[in-house]
Amino acid sequence: MKNSIILFLLFLSVSFASAQELVWHTDAQKAIEQSIKSKKPIMLFFTGSDWCGWCIKLQKEVFTQPEFKKWANENVVLLELDFPRRTQQEEKLKNQNYQIHQAFQVRGYPTVWFTNAVNNSGKINFLPIGSTGYVAGGPLKWIESAKTILK
């Protein structure tokens, strides 16, 4: 009986932990498919993961926090568009990220765009909703800002 309870608690904790994990897509096509299927907007995170101090700060203070994970799982499909300086990327990923960067006219990092993806006869179009960046005050302040944009 004791072993059964321990196994149940272990299973429960693993289930809860995995439910709070986020899926950050790097393949735009997969994120678009998920967005259309789930009817959730895409959150595009333009980052310089290995050099941008504000990007790293946003990741640490907001995107890794349980409040953000819960909110993101319920409200958006996540797409990370990384522009590293020291880390190598495949050419296909670089090209994809650059094209989306150009489409949204990103001027600095971190930039977060919320957008809907629409499939028009096989051609995908982004319908921008709004953008933000680093918001001081932790995950709850950032989520409040994101909710305002998504209204």
Coordinates of N, CA, C and O in Angstrom, one line a residue:
M1 N 0.8 -1.2 0.0 CA 0.0 0.0 0.0 C 0.9 1.3 0.0 O 0.6 2.2 -0.7
K2 N 1.9 1.3 0.8 CA 2.8 2.4 0.9 C 3.5 2.7 -0.4 O 3.6 3.8 -0.9
N3 N 3.9 1.6 -1.1 CA 4.5 1.7 -2.4 C 3.6 2.3 -3.4 O 3.9 3.1 -4.3
S4 N 2.3 1.9 -3.4 CA 1.3 2.4 -4.3 C 1.1 3.9 -4.1 O 1.0 4.6 -5.1
I5 N 1.1 4.3 -2.9 CA 0.9 5.8 -2.6 C 2.1 6.5 -3.2 O 1.9 7.6 -3.8
I6 N 3.3 6.0 -2.9 CA 4.5 6.7 -3.4 C 4.5 6.7 -4.9 O 4.8 7.8 -5.5
L7 N 4.1 5.7 -5.6 CA 4.1 5.6 -7.0 C 3.1 6.6 -7.6 O 3.3 7.3 -8.5
F8 N 1.9 6.7 -6.9 CA 0.9 7.6 -7.3 C 1.3 9.0 -7.2 O 1.1 9.9 -8.1
L9 N 2.0 9.4 -6.1 CA 2.5 10.7 -5.9 C 3.5 11.1 -6.9 O 3.6 12.2 -7.4
L10 N 4.4 10.1 -7.2 CA 5.5 10.4 -8.2 C 4.8 10.6 -9.5 O 5.2 11.6 -10.2
F11 N 3.9 9.8 -9.9 CA 3.2 10.0 -11.2 C 2.5 11.3 -11.2 O 2.6 12.0 -12.2
L12 N 1.8 11.7 -10.2 CA 1.1 13.0 -10.1 C 2.1 14.2 -10.3 O 1.8 15.1 -11.0
S13 N 3.2 14.1 -9.6 CA 4.2 15.2 -9.7 C 4.8 15.3 -11.1 O 5.0 16.4 -11.6
V14 N 5.1 14.1 -11.7 CA 5.6 14.1 -13.1 C 4.6 14.7 -14.0 O 4.9 15.5 -14.9
S15 N 3.3 14.3 -13.9 CA 2.3 14.8 -14.7 C 2.1 16.3 -14.6 O 2.0 17.0 -15.6
F16 N 2.2 16.8 -13.4 CA 2.0 18.2 -13.2 C 3.2 19.0 -13.8 O 3.0 20.0 -14.4
A17 N 4.4 18.5 -13.6 CA 5.6 19.1 -14.1 C 5.5 19.2 -15.6 O 5.8 20.2 -16.3
S18 N 5.1 18.1 -16.3 CA 5.1 18.1 -17.7 C 3.9 19.0 -18.3 O 4.0 19.5 -19.3
A19 N 2.9 19.1 -17.5 CA 1.8 20.0 -17.9 C 2.2 21.4 -17.9 O 1.7 22.2 -18.6
Q20 N 3.2 21.8 -17.1 CA 3.7 23.1 -17.0 C 4.8 23.4 -18.0 O 5.3 24.6 -18.0
E21 N 5.3 22.4 -18.7 CA 6.4 22.6 -19.6 C 5.9 23.3 -20.9 O 4.7 23.1 -21.3
L22 N 6.7 24.2 -21.5 CA 6.3 24.9 -22.6 C 6.9 24.3 -23.9 O 8.0 23.7 -23.8
V23 N 6.2 24.4 -25.0 CA 6.7 24.0 -26.3 C 7.1 25.3 -27.0 O 6.2 26.0 -27.4
W24 N 8.3 25.5 -27.2 CA 8.8 26.6 -28.0 C 9.2 26.1 -29.3 O 10.2 25.4 -29.5
H25 N 8.3 26.4 -30.3 CA 8.6 26.0 -31.7 C 9.7 26.8 -32.2 O 9.9 28.0 -31.9
T26 N 10.5 26.2 -33.1 CA 11.5 27.0 -33.9 C 11.2 26.9 -35.4 O 11.6 27.7 -36.2
D27 N 10.3 25.9 -35.7 CA 9.8 25.7 -37.1 C 8.5 26.5 -37.2 O 7.5 26.1 -36.6
A28 N 8.5 27.6 -38.0 CA 7.3 28.4 -38.2 C 6.2 27.6 -38.7 O 5.0 27.8 -38.3
Q29 N 6.4 26.7 -39.6 CA 5.3 26.0 -40.2 C 4.6 25.1 -39.1 O 3.3 25.1 -39.1
K30 N 5.3 24.5 -38.3 CA 4.7 23.7 -37.2 C 3.9 24.6 -36.2 O 2.8 24.3 -35.8
A31 N 4.5 25.8 -35.9 CA 3.8 26.7 -35.0 C 2.5 27.2 -35.7 O 1.4 27.3 -35.1
I32 N 2.5 27.5 -37.0 CA 1.3 27.9 -37.7 C 0.3 26.8 -37.7 O -0.9 27.1 -37.5
E33 N 0.7 25.6 -38.0 CA -0.3 24.5 -38.0 C -0.9 24.4 -36.6 O -2.1 24.2 -36.5
Q34 N -0.1 24.5 -35.6 CA -0.7 24.4 -34.2 C -1.6 25.5 -33.9 O -2.6 25.3 -33.3
S35 N -1.2 26.7 -34.4 CA -2.1 27.9 -34.1 C -3.4 27.7 -34.8 O -4.5 28.0 -34.2
I36 N -3.4 27.3 -36.1 CA -4.7 27.1 -36.8 C -5.5 26.1 -36.2 O -6.7 26.2 -36.0
K37 N -4.9 24.9 -35.8 CA -5.6 23.8 -35.2 C -6.2 24.2 -33.8 O -7.4 23.9 -33.5
S38 N -5.5 24.9 -33.0 CA -5.9 25.3 -31.6 C -6.7 26.6 -31.6 O -7.3 26.9 -30.6
K39 N -6.7 27.4 -32.7 CA -7.3 28.7 -32.8 C -6.7 29.6 -31.7 O -7.4 30.5 -31.2
K40 N -5.4 29.5 -31.5 CA -4.7 30.4 -30.6 C -3.7 31.3 -31.4 O -3.2 30.8 -32.4
P41 N -3.5 32.5 -31.0 CA -2.5 33.3 -31.7 C -1.1 32.8 -31.5 O -0.9 32.1 -30.5
I42 N -0.2 33.2 -32.4 CA 1.2 32.9 -32.2 C 1.9 34.0 -31.5 O 1.7 35.2 -31.8
M43 N 2.7 33.6 -30.5 CA 3.6 34.6 -29.9 C 5.0 34.4 -30.5 O 5.6 33.4 -30.2
L44 N 5.4 35.4 -31.3 CA 6.7 35.4 -31.9 C 7.7 36.1 -30.9 O 7.6 37.2 -30.6
F45 N 8.7 35.3 -30.5 CA 9.8 35.9 -29.6 C 11.1 36.0 -30.4 O 11.7 35.0 -30.7
F46 N 11.4 37.3 -30.8 CA 12.6 37.6 -31.5 C 13.7 37.8 -30.4 O 13.6 38.7 -29.6
T47 N 14.7 37.0 -30.5 CA 15.8 37.1 -29.4 C 17.2 36.9 -30.0 O 17.4 36.3 -31.1
G48 N 18.1 37.4 -29.2 CA 19.5 37.1 -29.5 C 20.0 36.3 -28.2 O 20.5 36.9 -27.3
S49 N 19.7 35.0 -28.3 CA 19.8 34.2 -27.1 C 21.2 34.1 -26.4 O 21.3 33.9 -25.2
D50 N 22.3 34.4 -27.2 CA 23.6 34.2 -26.6 C 24.4 35.5 -26.5 O 25.5 35.6 -26.2
W51 N 23.7 36.7 -26.7 CA 24.3 37.9 -26.6 C 23.4 39.1 -26.0 O 23.9 40.1 -25.5
C52 N 22.1 39.0 -26.1 CA 21.2 40.0 -25.8 C 20.8 39.9 -24.3 O 20.1 39.1 -23.9
G53 N 21.4 40.9 -23.5 CA 21.1 40.9 -22.1 C 19.7 41.0 -21.7 O 19.2 40.3 -20.8
W54 N 18.9 41.8 -22.4 CA 17.5 42.0 -22.1 C 16.7 40.8 -22.5 O 15.7 40.4 -21.8
C55 N 17.1 40.1 -23.5 CA 16.4 38.8 -23.9 C 16.6 37.8 -22.8 O 15.7 37.1 -22.5
I56 N 17.8 37.7 -22.4 CA 18.2 36.7 -21.3 C 17.4 37.0 -20.0 O 16.8 36.2 -19.4
K57 N 17.3 38.3 -19.7 CA 16.6 38.8 -18.5 C 15.1 38.5 -18.7 O 14.4 38.0 -17.7
L58 N 14.5 38.7 -19.9 CA 13.1 38.4 -20.1 C 12.8 36.9 -20.0 O 11.9 36.4 -19.3
Q59 N 13.7 36.1 -20.5 CA 13.6 34.6 -20.4 C 13.6 34.2 -18.9 O 12.7 33.5 -18.5
K60 N 14.6 34.7 -18.2 CA 14.8 34.3 -16.8 C 13.6 34.8 -15.9 O 13.1 34.1 -15.1
E61 N 13.3 36.1 -16.0 CA 12.3 36.7 -15.1 C 10.8 36.4 -15.5 O 10.0 36.4 -14.6
V62 N 10.6 36.0 -16.7 CA 9.2 35.8 -17.2 C 9.0 34.5 -17.7 O 8.2 33.7 -17.2
F63 N 9.6 34.1 -18.8 CA 9.3 32.9 -19.6 C 9.6 31.6 -18.9 O 9.0 30.6 -19.3
T64 N 10.4 31.6 -17.9 CA 10.7 30.4 -17.1 C 9.8 30.3 -15.9 O 9.9 29.3 -15.2
Q65 N 9.0 31.2 -15.6 CA 8.2 31.3 -14.4 C 6.9 30.5 -14.6 O 6.3 30.5 -15.6
P66 N 6.4 29.8 -13.5 CA 5.2 29.0 -13.6 C 3.9 29.8 -14.0 O 3.1 29.3 -14.8
E67 N 3.8 31.1 -13.6 CA 2.7 31.9 -14.0 C 2.6 32.1 -15.5 O 1.6 32.0 -16.2
F68 N 3.8 32.4 -16.1 CA 3.9 32.5 -17.6 C 3.6 31.2 -18.3 O 2.9 31.2 -19.3
K69 N 4.2 30.1 -17.8 CA 4.0 28.8 -18.4 C 2.5 28.5 -18.4 O 2.0 28.0 -19.5
K70 N 1.8 28.7 -17.3 CA 0.4 28.4 -17.3 C -0.4 29.3 -18.3 O -1.2 28.8 -19.1
W71 N -0.1 30.6 -18.3 CA -0.8 31.5 -19.2 C -0.5 31.1 -20.7 O -1.4 31.1 -21.5
A72 N 0.8 30.9 -21.0 CA 1.1 30.6 -22.4 C 0.5 29.3 -22.8 O 0.0 29.3 -24.0
N73 N 0.5 28.3 -22.0 CA -0.1 27.0 -22.4 C -1.6 27.2 -22.7 O -2.1 26.5 -23.6
E74 N -2.3 28.1 -22.1 CA -3.7 28.3 -22.2 C -4.0 29.3 -23.4 O -5.2 29.2 -23.9
N75 N -3.1 30.1 -23.7 CA -3.5 31.3 -24.6 C -2.7 31.4 -25.9 O -3.3 32.1 -26.8
V76 N -1.5 30.9 -26.1 CA -0.8 31.2 -27.3 C 0.0 30.0 -27.7 O 0.2 29.0 -27.0
V77 N 0.5 30.0 -29.0 CA 1.4 29.1 -29.5 C 2.8 29.8 -29.6 O 2.8 31.0 -30.1
L78 N 3.8 29.3 -29.0 CA 5.1 29.9 -28.9 C 6.0 29.6 -30.1 O 6.2 28.5 -30.4
L79 N 6.6 30.7 -30.7 CA 7.6 30.5 -31.7 C 8.8 31.4 -31.4 O 8.7 32.6 -31.3
E80 N 10.0 30.7 -31.2 CA 11.2 31.5 -30.9 C 11.9 31.7 -32.2 O 12.2 30.7 -33.0
L81 N 12.3 32.9 -32.5 CA 13.1 33.3 -33.7 C 14.4 33.9 -33.2 O 14.5 35.0 -32.7
D82 N 15.4 33.0 -33.2 CA 16.7 33.4 -32.5 C 17.7 33.9 -33.6 O 17.8 33.4 -34.7
F83 N 18.5 34.9 -33.1 CA 19.5 35.5 -33.9 C 20.8 35.5 -33.1 O 21.3 36.6 -32.7
P84 N 21.4 34.3 -32.9 CA 22.6 34.2 -32.0 C 23.8 34.7 -32.8 O 23.8 34.7 -34.0
R85 N 24.8 35.1 -32.0 CA 26.1 35.5 -32.6 C 27.2 34.4 -32.5 O 28.0 34.3 -33.4
R86 N 27.1 33.6 -31.5 CA 28.1 32.6 -31.3 C 27.7 31.2 -31.6 O 28.5 30.3 -31.8
T87 N 26.4 31.0 -31.6 CA 25.8 29.6 -31.8 C 25.5 29.5 -33.3 O 24.8 30.3 -33.9
Q88 N 25.9 28.4 -33.9 CA 25.7 28.1 -35.3 C 24.2 27.7 -35.5 O 23.6 27.0 -34.6
Q89 N 23.6 28.0 -36.6 CA 22.3 27.6 -36.9 C 22.3 27.1 -38.4 O 23.1 27.5 -39.2
E90 N 21.3 26.2 -38.6 CA 21.2 25.7 -40.0 C 20.7 26.8 -40.9 O 20.0 27.7 -40.4
E91 N 21.2 26.8 -42.1 CA 20.8 27.8 -43.1 C 19.3 28.0 -43.3 O 18.8 29.1 -43.4
K92 N 18.6 26.9 -43.3 CA 17.1 26.9 -43.4 C 16.5 27.7 -42.3 O 15.6 28.5 -42.5
L93 N 16.9 27.5 -41.0 CA 16.4 28.2 -39.9 C 16.8 29.7 -39.9 O 16.0 30.5 -39.6
K94 N 18.0 30.0 -40.3 CA 18.5 31.3 -40.4 C 17.6 32.1 -41.4 O 17.2 33.2 -41.2
N95 N 17.3 31.5 -42.6 CA 16.5 32.1 -43.6 C 15.1 32.3 -43.2 O 14.5 33.4 -43.4
Q96 N 14.5 31.3 -42.5 CA 13.2 31.5 -42.0 C 13.1 32.6 -41.0 O 12.2 33.5 -41.1
N97 N 14.0 32.7 -40.0 CA 14.0 33.7 -39.0 C 14.2 35.1 -39.6 O 13.5 36.0 -39.2
Y98 N 15.1 35.2 -40.6 CA 15.3 36.5 -41.3 C 14.1 36.9 -42.0 O 13.7 38.1 -41.9
Q99 N 13.4 36.0 -42.7 CA 12.2 36.4 -43.5 C 11.1 37.0 -42.6 O 10.5 38.0 -42.8
I100 N 10.9 36.3 -41.4 CA 9.9 36.7 -40.5 C 10.3 38.0 -39.8 O 9.5 38.9 -39.6
H101 N 11.6 38.1 -39.5 CA 12.2 39.3 -39.0 C 11.9 40.5 -39.9 O 11.4 41.6 -39.4
Q102 N 12.1 40.3 -41.2 CA 11.8 41.4 -42.1 C 10.3 41.7 -42.2 O 9.9 42.9 -42.3
A103 N 9.5 40.7 -42.2 CA 8.0 40.9 -42.3 C 7.5 41.7 -41.2 O 6.6 42.5 -41.4
F104 N 8.1 41.5 -40.0 CA 7.6 42.3 -38.8 C 8.4 43.5 -38.5 O 8.2 44.2 -37.5
Q105 N 9.4 43.8 -39.4 CA 10.3 45.0 -39.2 C 10.8 45.1 -37.8 O 10.7 46.2 -37.2
V106 N 11.4 44.1 -37.3 CA 11.9 44.1 -35.9 C 13.2 45.0 -35.9 O 14.0 44.9 -36.8
R107 N 13.2 45.9 -35.0 CA 14.3 46.9 -34.9 C 15.2 46.6 -33.7 O 16.3 47.1 -33.6
G108 N 14.8 45.9 -32.7 CA 15.6 45.6 -31.5 C 15.2 44.3 -30.8 O 14.1 43.8 -31.2
Y109 N 16.0 44.0 -29.8 CA 15.7 42.7 -29.1 C 15.6 43.0 -27.6 O 16.3 43.9 -27.1
P110 N 14.8 42.3 -26.9 CA 13.8 41.3 -27.4 C 12.6 42.1 -27.9 O 12.2 43.1 -27.5
T111 N 12.0 41.5 -28.9 CA 10.7 41.9 -29.4 C 9.8 40.7 -29.4 O 10.1 39.6 -29.8
V112 N 8.5 40.9 -29.0 CA 7.5 39.9 -28.9 C 6.3 40.4 -29.7 O 5.8 41.5 -29.4
W113 N 6.0 39.7 -30.8 CA 4.8 40.0 -31.6 C 3.7 38.9 -31.4 O 4.1 37.8 -31.3
F114 N 2.5 39.4 -31.3 CA 1.4 38.5 -31.3 C 0.7 38.6 -32.6 O 0.5 39.7 -33.1
T115 N 0.4 37.4 -33.2 CA -0.2 37.4 -34.5 C -1.1 36.2 -34.7 O -0.9 35.2 -34.1
N116 N -2.0 36.4 -35.7 CA -2.8 35.2 -36.1 C -2.3 34.8 -37.4 O -1.8 35.6 -38.2
A117 N -2.3 33.5 -37.7 CA -1.9 32.9 -39.0 C -3.2 32.5 -39.7 O -4.0 31.9 -39.2
V118 N -3.2 32.9 -41.0 CA -4.4 32.6 -41.8 C -3.9 31.9 -43.1 O -2.9 32.4 -43.7
N119 N -4.6 30.8 -43.4 CA -4.2 30.0 -44.6 C -5.1 30.5 -45.7 O -6.3 30.2 -45.7
N120 N -4.6 31.2 -46.7 CA -5.4 31.7 -47.8 C -5.0 30.9 -49.1 O -3.9 31.1 -49.7
S121 N -5.7 29.8 -49.4 CA -5.5 28.9 -50.5 C -4.0 28.4 -50.5 O -3.4 28.5 -51.5
G122 N -3.6 27.9 -49.4 CA -2.3 27.4 -49.3 C -1.2 28.4 -49.0 O 0.0 28.0 -48.7
K123 N -1.4 29.6 -49.0 CA -0.5 30.7 -48.7 C -0.8 31.2 -47.3 O -1.9 31.6 -47.0
I124 N 0.2 31.2 -46.4 CA 0.1 31.6 -45.0 C 0.3 33.1 -44.9 O 1.4 33.6 -45.4
N125 N -0.6 33.8 -44.3 CA -0.4 35.2 -44.0 C -0.5 35.4 -42.5 O -1.3 34.8 -41.8
F126 N 0.4 36.3 -42.0 CA 0.3 36.7 -40.6 C -0.5 38.0 -40.5 O -0.4 38.9 -41.3
L127 N -1.4 38.0 -39.5 CA -2.2 39.1 -39.2 C -1.8 39.7 -37.9 O -2.2 39.2 -36.8
P128 N -0.8 40.6 -37.8 CA -0.3 41.1 -36.6 C -1.4 41.7 -35.7 O -2.3 42.4 -36.1
I129 N -1.2 41.4 -34.4 CA -2.1 41.9 -33.4 C -1.5 43.1 -32.6 O -2.1 44.1 -32.4
G130 N -0.2 42.9 -32.2 CA 0.5 43.9 -31.4 C 1.8 43.4 -30.9 O 2.0 42.2 -31.0
S131 N 2.6 44.3 -30.4 CA 3.9 43.8 -29.9 C 4.3 44.4 -28.6 O 3.7 45.4 -28.1
T132 N 5.3 43.8 -28.0 CA 5.8 44.3 -26.7 C 7.3 43.8 -26.7 O 7.8 43.3 -27.6
G133 N 7.9 44.0 -25.5 CA 9.3 43.6 -25.3 C 9.4 43.2 -23.9 O 8.6 42.6 -23.3
Y134 N 10.5 43.6 -23.3 CA 10.7 43.4 -21.9 C 9.8 44.4 -21.1 O 9.8 45.6 -21.4
V135 N 9.1 43.8 -20.1 CA 8.3 44.6 -19.2 C 8.8 44.4 -17.8 O 8.8 43.2 -17.3
A136 N 9.2 45.4 -17.1 CA 9.7 45.2 -15.7 C 8.6 44.8 -14.8 O 7.4 45.2 -15.0
G137 N 8.9 44.0 -13.8 CA 7.9 43.7 -12.8 C 7.6 42.2 -12.7 O 6.7 41.8 -11.9
G138 N 8.2 41.4 -13.5 CA 8.0 40.0 -13.4 C 6.9 39.4 -14.3 O 6.3 40.2 -15.1
P139 N 6.6 38.2 -14.1 CA 5.6 37.5 -15.0 C 4.2 38.1 -15.0 O 3.6 38.2 -16.0
L140 N 3.7 38.5 -13.8 CA 2.3 39.0 -13.8 C 2.2 40.3 -14.5 O 1.2 40.5 -15.2
K141 N 3.2 41.2 -14.4 CA 3.2 42.5 -15.1 C 3.3 42.2 -16.6 O 2.6 42.8 -17.5
W142 N 4.1 41.3 -17.0 CA 4.3 41.0 -18.5 C 3.0 40.4 -19.0 O 2.6 40.7 -20.1
I143 N 2.4 39.4 -18.3 CA 1.1 38.8 -18.7 C 0.0 39.9 -18.9 O -0.7 39.9 -19.8
E144 N 0.0 40.8 -17.9 CA -1.0 41.9 -18.0 C -0.9 42.7 -19.2 O -1.8 43.0 -19.9
S145 N 0.4 43.0 -19.6 CA 0.7 43.7 -20.8 C 0.3 42.9 -22.1 O -0.3 43.4 -23.0
A146 N 0.5 41.6 -22.1 CA 0.2 40.7 -23.2 C -1.3 40.6 -23.3 O -1.9 40.7 -24.4
K147 N -2.0 40.5 -22.2 CA -3.5 40.4 -22.2 C -4.1 41.7 -22.9 O -5.1 41.6 -23.6
T148 N -3.5 42.8 -22.5 CA -4.0 44.1 -23.1 C -3.9 44.1 -24.6 O -4.8 44.5 -25.4
I149 N -2.8 43.6 -25.1 CA -2.5 43.5 -26.6 C -3.5 42.5 -27.2 O -4.0 42.8 -28.3
L150 N -3.7 41.4 -26.6 CA -4.6 40.4 -27.2 C -6.1 40.6 -27.1 O -6.9 39.9 -27.7
K151 N -6.5 41.7 -26.4 CA -7.9 42.0 -26.3 C -8.5 42.4 -27.6 O -7.9 43.1 -28.4

